[in-house]
Amino acid sequence: MGSRVAESKPVLRLDVRDVASVPMTVTIGERSEPAADHPAIFDVDGLNVHYGDFHAVKDVSLQIRKNEITALIGPSGCGKSTVLRCFNRMNDLIEIARVSGSIRYHGVDLYGSEVDPVQVRRHIGMVFQKPNPFPKSIYDNVAFGPKIAGFEGSMDDLVEEALTKAALWDEVKDKLDGSAYALSGGQQQRLCIARAIATSPDVVLMDEPASALDPIATLRIEDLMQGLKEDYSIVIVTHNMQQAARVSDRTAFFTVDMEQTGQRTGVLVEFDETSKIFTNPGETRTEDYITGRFG
Amino acid sequence: MASRSEAIDTAAIVRQSLHGRRFSPGGLAFELSLLVMLLVSLAVLVTLLADIISGALPVFRDRGIDFVTSGITLDSATAGVWTGLVGSVGIAIIVAVIAFPLGLGAAVYLEEYAPDNSLTRFIQTNIRNLAGVPSIVYGLLGLAVFVRLVDLIGLGGSASTGGRNILAAGITLAVLVLPIVIITASEALRAVPDTIREAGFGVGATRWEVVRHHVLPSAAPGVLTGTVLALARAFGETAPLLVIGVATGFFSAGSAGLFDRLTGPYTALPVVVLSWSRQADPAFKENLAPAAILVLLVVLFAANTAAVVLRNRYDRKW
Amino acid sequence: MTELRPHFHDELAQLEGDLVLMGEQATAMIRDSVAALAAGDVAAAAEVIERDDPVDDLYLGVHSRWLETMALQTPVAIDLRLMSVILHVNSHLERIADLAVTVAKITQASNGLPHDPTMVSHLQEMGEIVASMVRAAMEAFAARDLTAALSLPEMDRPVNRLNRNMVREVARLAGDPELLEWGVRMMVVARTLERAGDNAVDVAEQLAFLLTGEFREFTDASHHD
């Protein structure tokens, strides 16, 4: 596990071919490793989101890759959460939201007329900013998703598996019938992660999953994500740039642009490997933001 | 030494700035006037209650439970509230059976399904307005529509009753309290945090599944409380009943069956109080009417207590 | 656009300011140590040796504040690269000052020996070039001037040439044992100055990394030019 992570995130590339005749070159933040073993699962092209007359997100194009953690960062109002909520059609719940452009999920148009958003959300789970367990028992929280999806195997095994993957099983195995609200904030959020993965999704979307948690609980969630990415692809929105740097493989930096009409709209500035973004970003606006020269 | 005296000076300055509570006559006067308002309100209630109890006490002392179980007679020594109690409870049951499902259904549609547009808001505003319409108006509606309707479909009872029965009264009062049920249920639904709905949708639940498994259970205590409040309102209503032909004088229900009770002449507790307070015999006005009021209050109190118990049972704090 | 981390960026500027100070002192030490050597002035050489202590103090101060800043501020992107550059340049400048001390110590040790004027003039020339290289590297650093930084290898070329020629010049002195002993000592001086020049080139390499995000050695490992 440790070596896996080290392999997937090389920061330095030493290119020493012939010391006697060729100058030594060390490039930081660039991986030669091709993305071939991490195929794209989401292909976003020219995504625009409007809330009524408000142009929330403008012309976003990016790819989310399998078994990677992709972080969406940027200042408030940059549209990062809006983009995240396009991935499981959560924006459908907002009547005035209008999505245009294309999001292809394994090549299928996510916003095609044949696509049922309810089915989409069974494939693409979500963890929210504030831990929001159902006011039910720990067991029922995890079992609800599979139950409504018509799961027919052993529910007990499934609940145990999901809770184990969410690193919560040992803490709750003796009180599965107890209230989910009796857990600490960090435990509740891990319960929500267990609930999200209980439906065996392909992707887990996380909307600032640690922003309501204390530092220790935050680190536990971050550590958990590293384990989860072996089975799932993760997209995380975070306000915490260091968190993005710690957990993600790729980072998309969004910012707020002033339209000619004076309206503010979210745009994607740069999307690259996290190691590149945090050592040698390609765009001045990215650098100004992550080094704190932008307010 | 210099630094030491400085430290003392600092402490003195801080002490001075922290001490010295200022006397505020305005604040005191405000607090006192609030207290006076509370005491006046309490005094009115206590006087009212004392008046009722002092009037009712001789009746219960002399006749005990017999007063509750006796029917209406013209003799003040034997008259009881049983007929009125039965009528009121019957009306309340009909109200509950009609208003609860209708009101809850309307509220769920408005809160969970209806698009948030101007038509929805128009409807919501008007439901609020309906809750403020004088009850006598509902009485007129009941007389014009429900009494005839009940008669038309053959549940009007004898020719002399002609639809002026418990069924028509129950339907009329159900319509009267429907806005209250819708409003309180809507508020209970709105109080369910959106994060719960998001969580449900997030694991791939349909809207129906989210409402059925998460929203309704969370809103149940509030919905229940609202319904009981609405029932209490119906229980105490008099004016619409008078309009739609409740019996205000003596009648004998005798040992009628359930169907006859539903379709025959009826009366209700508040109407009993009203008619007794108009009797020539002073015993009716001075003792029996207060005793009937007391029975009414006890029933309402019991209903509210039941509501609290039920809510606490549903409202299991997870 | 508002500066959100003024305290942190002030601290970075102060660290860089200390490096500028070290650069000035190291430049002067190189120049003065070679002057003392040429004049055979033992007292001036001793004075150069004493000036190493303030440089070491600056070096240790920068190092401890660097660690603190790294731990507390978690710099990223250009700030992270600047931190890396500061750590490296700090050590290069400290090394240049140490090399000046080496020249001064050789001056003291060679006191009383005869000398060869041609070799002395070559060493003076090397000293001048190396001092100007350190200054040029630090000026390029202050101005974030990539073109100026890239000119350092060109400046280093005559230094390397003069250093290589030293062998032949010492060989000319083979007839006189005392002169030969002096010559061998001067070979070490030439080698020392050449290494100081390499350190100046390394400072320029760090600047190029800061500006481009790509680390590249300006000259290959064998320095054959």
PDB file of C-alpha atoms in Angstrom, chain B residues 30-232:
ATOM      1  CA  PHE B  30     -39.704  47.412  30.986  1.00  0.00           C
ATOM      2  CA  GLU B  31     -39.084  44.273  33.022  1.00  0.00           C
ATOM      3  CA  LEU B  32     -41.747  45.273  35.551  1.00  0.00           C
ATOM      4  CA  SER B  33     -44.339  46.024  32.884  1.00  0.00           C
ATOM      5  CA  LEU B  34     -43.699  42.618  31.306  1.00  0.00           C
ATOM      6  CA  LEU B  35     -44.289  40.995  34.683  1.00  0.00           C
ATOM      7  CA  VAL B  36     -47.538  42.942  35.118  1.00  0.00           C
ATOM      8  CA  MET B  37     -48.783  41.779  31.706  1.00  0.00           C
ATOM      9  CA  LEU B  38     -48.090  38.183  32.636  1.00  0.00           C
ATOM     10  CA  LEU B  39     -49.878  38.541  35.982  1.00  0.00           C
ATOM     11  CA  VAL B  40     -52.946  40.162  34.399  1.00  0.00           C
ATOM     12  CA  SER B  41     -53.236  37.351  31.854  1.00  0.00           C
ATOM     13  CA  LEU B  42     -52.886  34.748  34.567  1.00  0.00           C
ATOM     14  CA  ALA B  43     -55.426  36.530  36.761  1.00  0.00           C
ATOM     15  CA  VAL B  44     -58.040  36.495  33.994  1.00  0.00           C
ATOM     16  CA  LEU B  45     -57.526  32.782  33.411  1.00  0.00           C
ATOM     17  CA  VAL B  46     -57.584  31.930  37.094  1.00  0.00           C
ATOM     18  CA  THR B  47     -60.757  33.988  37.646  1.00  0.00           C
ATOM     19  CA  LEU B  48     -62.453  32.284  34.737  1.00  0.00           C
ATOM     20  CA  LEU B  49     -61.453  28.852  35.945  1.00  0.00           C
ATOM     21  CA  ALA B  50     -62.450  29.638  39.540  1.00  0.00           C
ATOM     22  CA  ASP B  51     -65.841  30.894  38.371  1.00  0.00           C
ATOM     23  CA  ILE B  52     -66.450  27.726  36.366  1.00  0.00           C
ATOM     24  CA  ILE B  53     -65.281  25.414  39.114  1.00  0.00           C
ATOM     25  CA  SER B  54     -67.293  27.162  41.848  1.00  0.00           C
ATOM     26  CA  GLY B  55     -70.383  26.896  39.662  1.00  0.00           C
ATOM     27  CA  ALA B  56     -69.731  23.291  38.696  1.00  0.00           C
ATOM     28  CA  LEU B  57     -68.689  22.016  42.091  1.00  0.00           C
ATOM     29  CA  PRO B  58     -72.218  21.595  43.547  1.00  0.00           C
ATOM     30  CA  VAL B  59     -73.263  19.517  40.515  1.00  0.00           C
ATOM     31  CA  PHE B  60     -70.408  17.030  40.818  1.00  0.00           C
ATOM     32  CA  ARG B  61     -70.710  17.005  44.625  1.00  0.00           C
ATOM     33  CA  ASP B  62     -74.413  16.128  44.437  1.00  0.00           C
ATOM     34  CA  ARG B  63     -74.508  13.836  41.418  1.00  0.00           C
ATOM     35  CA  GLY B  64     -70.959  12.731  40.746  1.00  0.00           C
ATOM     36  CA  ILE B  65     -70.386  10.769  37.538  1.00  0.00           C
ATOM     37  CA  ASP B  66     -74.127  10.569  36.996  1.00  0.00           C
ATOM     38  CA  PHE B  67     -73.943  14.061  35.461  1.00  0.00           C
ATOM     39  CA  VAL B  68     -71.608  12.796  32.748  1.00  0.00           C
ATOM     40  CA  THR B  69     -73.524   9.642  31.945  1.00  0.00           C
ATOM     41  CA  SER B  70     -77.022  11.169  31.917  1.00  0.00           C
ATOM     42  CA  GLY B  71     -78.692  12.343  28.754  1.00  0.00           C
ATOM     43  CA  ILE B  72     -80.250  15.693  28.153  1.00  0.00           C
ATOM     44  CA  THR B  73     -83.516  16.323  30.021  1.00  0.00           C
ATOM     45  CA  LEU B  74     -85.513  19.396  30.824  1.00  0.00           C
ATOM     46  CA  ASP B  75     -85.134  18.764  34.537  1.00  0.00           C
ATOM     47  CA  SER B  76     -82.082  20.404  36.005  1.00  0.00           C
ATOM     48  CA  ALA B  77     -81.858  17.725  38.663  1.00  0.00           C
ATOM     49  CA  THR B  78     -81.350  14.894  36.145  1.00  0.00           C
ATOM     50  CA  ALA B  79     -79.921  16.593  33.053  1.00  0.00           C
ATOM     51  CA  GLY B  80     -76.463  15.371  31.944  1.00  0.00           C
ATOM     52  CA  VAL B  81     -73.915  15.870  29.181  1.00  0.00           C
ATOM     53  CA  TRP B  82     -73.724  12.335  27.795  1.00  0.00           C
ATOM     54  CA  THR B  83     -75.544  13.098  24.555  1.00  0.00           C
ATOM     55  CA  GLY B  84     -73.334  16.115  23.908  1.00  0.00           C
ATOM     56  CA  LEU B  85     -70.168  14.196  24.751  1.00  0.00           C
ATOM     57  CA  VAL B  86     -71.084  11.389  22.385  1.00  0.00           C
ATOM     58  CA  GLY B  87     -71.901  13.898  19.651  1.00  0.00           C
ATOM     59  CA  SER B  88     -68.649  15.788  20.089  1.00  0.00           C
ATOM     60  CA  VAL B  89     -66.497  12.667  20.132  1.00  0.00           C
ATOM     61  CA  GLY B  90     -68.322  11.353  17.071  1.00  0.00           C
ATOM     62  CA  ILE B  91     -67.729  14.610  15.225  1.00  0.00           C
ATOM     63  CA  ALA B  92     -64.054  14.589  16.252  1.00  0.00           C
ATOM     64  CA  ILE B  93     -63.577  11.071  14.897  1.00  0.00           C
ATOM     65  CA  ILE B  94     -65.138  12.015  11.572  1.00  0.00           C
ATOM     66  CA  VAL B  95     -62.986  15.140  11.431  1.00  0.00           C
ATOM     67  CA  ALA B  96     -59.848  13.121  12.110  1.00  0.00           C
ATOM     68  CA  VAL B  97     -60.705  10.495   9.504  1.00  0.00           C
ATOM     69  CA  ILE B  98     -61.318  13.142   6.835  1.00  0.00           C
ATOM     70  CA  ALA B  99     -58.967  16.025   7.672  1.00  0.00           C
ATOM     71  CA  PHE B 100     -55.821  14.073   8.565  1.00  0.00           C
ATOM     72  CA  PRO B 101     -55.281  12.195   5.280  1.00  0.00           C
ATOM     73  CA  LEU B 102     -56.475  15.088   3.145  1.00  0.00           C
ATOM     74  CA  GLY B 103     -54.402  17.659   4.987  1.00  0.00           C
ATOM     75  CA  LEU B 104     -51.260  15.551   5.164  1.00  0.00           C
ATOM     76  CA  GLY B 105     -51.549  14.599   1.510  1.00  0.00           C
ATOM     77  CA  ALA B 106     -51.980  18.193   0.441  1.00  0.00           C
ATOM     78  CA  ALA B 107     -49.056  19.283   2.597  1.00  0.00           C
ATOM     79  CA  VAL B 108     -46.738  16.555   1.257  1.00  0.00           C
ATOM     80  CA  TYR B 109     -47.631  17.506  -2.293  1.00  0.00           C
ATOM     81  CA  LEU B 110     -47.087  21.215  -1.671  1.00  0.00           C
ATOM     82  CA  GLU B 111     -43.796  20.762   0.163  1.00  0.00           C
ATOM     83  CA  GLU B 112     -42.192  17.818  -1.576  1.00  0.00           C
ATOM     84  CA  TYR B 113     -43.611  17.631  -5.077  1.00  0.00           C
ATOM     85  CA  ALA B 114     -45.097  20.925  -6.271  1.00  0.00           C
ATOM     86  CA  PRO B 115     -42.753  23.100  -8.312  1.00  0.00           C
ATOM     87  CA  ASP B 116     -41.727  26.263  -6.506  1.00  0.00           C
ATOM     88  CA  ASN B 117     -43.608  28.693  -8.745  1.00  0.00           C
ATOM     89  CA  SER B 118     -46.078  31.521  -8.321  1.00  0.00           C
ATOM     90  CA  LEU B 119     -49.103  29.206  -8.512  1.00  0.00           C
ATOM     91  CA  THR B 120     -47.808  27.136  -5.601  1.00  0.00           C
ATOM     92  CA  ARG B 121     -47.125  30.241  -3.580  1.00  0.00           C
ATOM     93  CA  PHE B 122     -50.599  31.562  -4.438  1.00  0.00           C
ATOM     94  CA  ILE B 123     -52.156  28.335  -3.187  1.00  0.00           C
ATOM     95  CA  GLN B 124     -50.091  28.392  -0.001  1.00  0.00           C
ATOM     96  CA  THR B 125     -51.073  31.991   0.715  1.00  0.00           C
ATOM     97  CA  ASN B 126     -54.728  31.175   0.217  1.00  0.00           C
ATOM     98  CA  ILE B 127     -54.595  28.171   2.524  1.00  0.00           C
ATOM     99  CA  ARG B 128     -53.258  30.520   5.181  1.00  0.00           C
ATOM    100  CA  ASN B 129     -56.107  32.907   4.460  1.00  0.00           C
ATOM    101  CA  LEU B 130     -58.649  30.073   4.694  1.00  0.00           C
ATOM    102  CA  ALA B 131     -57.434  29.330   8.209  1.00  0.00           C
ATOM    103  CA  GLY B 132     -58.517  32.834   9.162  1.00  0.00           C
ATOM    104  CA  VAL B 133     -62.012  32.692   7.667  1.00  0.00           C
ATOM    105  CA  PRO B 134     -64.723  33.001  10.388  1.00  0.00           C
ATOM    106  CA  SER B 135     -66.161  29.623  11.269  1.00  0.00           C
ATOM    107  CA  ILE B 136     -69.738  30.799  10.619  1.00  0.00           C
ATOM    108  CA  VAL B 137     -68.838  30.946   6.910  1.00  0.00           C
ATOM    109  CA  TYR B 138     -67.972  27.246   7.022  1.00  0.00           C
ATOM    110  CA  GLY B 139     -71.326  26.698   8.696  1.00  0.00           C
ATOM    111  CA  LEU B 140     -73.109  28.299   5.756  1.00  0.00           C
ATOM    112  CA  LEU B 141     -71.051  26.192   3.366  1.00  0.00           C
ATOM    113  CA  GLY B 142     -71.936  23.087   5.367  1.00  0.00           C
ATOM    114  CA  LEU B 143     -75.616  23.898   5.251  1.00  0.00           C
ATOM    115  CA  ALA B 144     -75.572  24.649   1.533  1.00  0.00           C
ATOM    116  CA  VAL B 145     -73.447  21.682   0.496  1.00  0.00           C
ATOM    117  CA  PHE B 146     -72.792  18.959   3.022  1.00  0.00           C
ATOM    118  CA  VAL B 147     -76.217  18.768   4.673  1.00  0.00           C
ATOM    119  CA  ARG B 148     -77.805  18.394   1.246  1.00  0.00           C
ATOM    120  CA  LEU B 149     -75.117  16.037   0.059  1.00  0.00           C
ATOM    121  CA  VAL B 150     -75.573  13.751   3.058  1.00  0.00           C
ATOM    122  CA  ASP B 151     -79.329  13.810   2.526  1.00  0.00           C
ATOM    123  CA  LEU B 152     -78.955  13.238  -1.198  1.00  0.00           C
ATOM    124  CA  ILE B 153     -76.854  10.092  -0.822  1.00  0.00           C
ATOM    125  CA  GLY B 154     -79.391   8.632   1.561  1.00  0.00           C
ATOM    126  CA  LEU B 155     -77.635   9.178   4.851  1.00  0.00           C
ATOM    127  CA  GLY B 156     -79.924  11.995   5.853  1.00  0.00           C
ATOM    128  CA  GLY B 157     -81.811   9.957   8.435  1.00  0.00           C
ATOM    129  CA  SER B 158     -85.464  10.654   9.121  1.00  0.00           C
ATOM    130  CA  ALA B 159     -87.362  13.325   7.264  1.00  0.00           C
ATOM    131  CA  SER B 160     -87.214  15.626  10.266  1.00  0.00           C
ATOM    132  CA  THR B 161     -83.412  15.466  10.361  1.00  0.00           C
ATOM    133  CA  GLY B 162     -82.914  15.733   6.590  1.00  0.00           C
ATOM    134  CA  GLY B 163     -79.130  15.615   6.597  1.00  0.00           C
ATOM    135  CA  ARG B 164     -78.710  17.754   9.690  1.00  0.00           C
ATOM    136  CA  ASN B 165     -76.724  15.013  11.455  1.00  0.00           C
ATOM    137  CA  ILE B 166     -73.269  14.120  12.812  1.00  0.00           C
ATOM    138  CA  LEU B 167     -72.004  13.142   9.362  1.00  0.00           C
ATOM    139  CA  ALA B 168     -72.703  16.561   7.904  1.00  0.00           C
ATOM    140  CA  ALA B 169     -71.302  18.223  11.024  1.00  0.00           C
ATOM    141  CA  GLY B 170     -68.125  16.128  10.895  1.00  0.00           C
ATOM    142  CA  ILE B 171     -67.561  16.880   7.222  1.00  0.00           C
ATOM    143  CA  THR B 172     -68.163  20.600   7.774  1.00  0.00           C
ATOM    144  CA  LEU B 173     -65.752  20.807  10.714  1.00  0.00           C
ATOM    145  CA  ALA B 174     -63.196  18.701   8.814  1.00  0.00           C
ATOM    146  CA  VAL B 175     -63.213  21.305   6.062  1.00  0.00           C
ATOM    147  CA  LEU B 176     -62.986  24.006   8.721  1.00  0.00           C
ATOM    148  CA  VAL B 177     -59.809  22.584  10.258  1.00  0.00           C
ATOM    149  CA  LEU B 178     -58.272  21.358   7.000  1.00  0.00           C
ATOM    150  CA  PRO B 179     -56.211  24.564   6.475  1.00  0.00           C
ATOM    151  CA  ILE B 180     -54.822  24.213  10.006  1.00  0.00           C
ATOM    152  CA  VAL B 181     -53.821  20.610   9.352  1.00  0.00           C
ATOM    153  CA  ILE B 182     -52.197  21.552   6.030  1.00  0.00           C
ATOM    154  CA  ILE B 183     -50.307  24.489   7.532  1.00  0.00           C
ATOM    155  CA  THR B 184     -48.987  22.621  10.572  1.00  0.00           C
ATOM    156  CA  ALA B 185     -48.074  19.574   8.482  1.00  0.00           C
ATOM    157  CA  SER B 186     -46.316  21.817   5.944  1.00  0.00           C
ATOM    158  CA  GLU B 187     -44.328  23.413   8.708  1.00  0.00           C
ATOM    159  CA  ALA B 188     -43.378  20.032  10.133  1.00  0.00           C
ATOM    160  CA  LEU B 189     -42.236  18.884   6.680  1.00  0.00           C
ATOM    161  CA  ARG B 190     -40.292  22.078   6.134  1.00  0.00           C
ATOM    162  CA  ALA B 191     -38.544  21.562   9.474  1.00  0.00           C
ATOM    163  CA  VAL B 192     -37.023  18.300   8.184  1.00  0.00           C
ATOM    164  CA  PRO B 193     -33.483  19.328   7.211  1.00  0.00           C
ATOM    165  CA  ASP B 194     -32.672  19.216   3.501  1.00  0.00           C
ATOM    166  CA  THR B 195     -29.502  17.327   4.351  1.00  0.00           C
ATOM    167  CA  ILE B 196     -31.696  14.299   5.120  1.00  0.00           C
ATOM    168  CA  ARG B 197     -33.331  14.530   1.692  1.00  0.00           C
ATOM    169  CA  GLU B 198     -29.948  14.977   0.017  1.00  0.00           C
ATOM    170  CA  ALA B 199     -28.655  11.924   1.853  1.00  0.00           C
ATOM    171  CA  GLY B 200     -31.598   9.898   0.586  1.00  0.00           C
ATOM    172  CA  PHE B 201     -31.272  11.075  -3.006  1.00  0.00           C
ATOM    173  CA  GLY B 202     -27.518  10.594  -2.723  1.00  0.00           C
ATOM    174  CA  VAL B 203     -27.855   6.832  -2.258  1.00  0.00           C
ATOM    175  CA  GLY B 204     -30.220   6.581  -5.205  1.00  0.00           C
ATOM    176  CA  ALA B 205     -33.632   6.829  -3.566  1.00  0.00           C
ATOM    177  CA  THR B 206     -36.623   8.053  -5.544  1.00  0.00           C
ATOM    178  CA  ARG B 207     -38.626  10.996  -4.255  1.00  0.00           C
ATOM    179  CA  TRP B 208     -41.298   8.624  -2.969  1.00  0.00           C
ATOM    180  CA  GLU B 209     -38.683   6.575  -1.084  1.00  0.00           C
ATOM    181  CA  VAL B 210     -37.152   9.681   0.417  1.00  0.00           C
ATOM    182  CA  VAL B 211     -40.559  10.933   1.565  1.00  0.00           C
ATOM    183  CA  ARG B 212     -41.757   7.564   2.782  1.00  0.00           C
ATOM    184  CA  HIS B 213     -38.596   6.476   4.653  1.00  0.00           C
ATOM    185  CA  HIS B 214     -37.067   9.704   5.844  1.00  0.00           C
ATOM    186  CA  VAL B 215     -39.172  12.823   5.535  1.00  0.00           C
ATOM    187  CA  LEU B 216     -42.472  11.508   6.931  1.00  0.00           C
ATOM    188  CA  PRO B 217     -40.939   9.711   9.937  1.00  0.00           C
ATOM    189  CA  SER B 218     -38.981  12.847  10.783  1.00  0.00           C
ATOM    190  CA  ALA B 219     -42.043  15.064  10.388  1.00  0.00           C
ATOM    191  CA  ALA B 220     -44.483  12.694  12.174  1.00  0.00           C
ATOM    192  CA  PRO B 221     -44.324  14.312  15.624  1.00  0.00           C
ATOM    193  CA  GLY B 222     -45.035  17.751  14.205  1.00  0.00           C
ATOM    194  CA  VAL B 223     -47.820  16.475  11.964  1.00  0.00           C
ATOM    195  CA  LEU B 224     -49.396  14.668  14.899  1.00  0.00           C
ATOM    196  CA  THR B 225     -49.286  17.708  17.136  1.00  0.00           C
ATOM    197  CA  GLY B 226     -50.886  19.815  14.433  1.00  0.00           C
ATOM    198  CA  THR B 227     -53.650  17.300  13.916  1.00  0.00           C
ATOM    199  CA  VAL B 228     -54.489  17.150  17.612  1.00  0.00           C
ATOM    200  CA  LEU B 229     -54.576  20.938  17.787  1.00  0.00           C
ATOM    201  CA  ALA B 230     -56.958  20.952  14.827  1.00  0.00           C
ATOM    202  CA  LEU B 231     -59.173  18.355  16.529  1.00  0.00           C
ATOM    203  CA  ALA B 232     -59.279  20.472  19.676  1.00  0.00           C
TER     204      ALA B 232
END
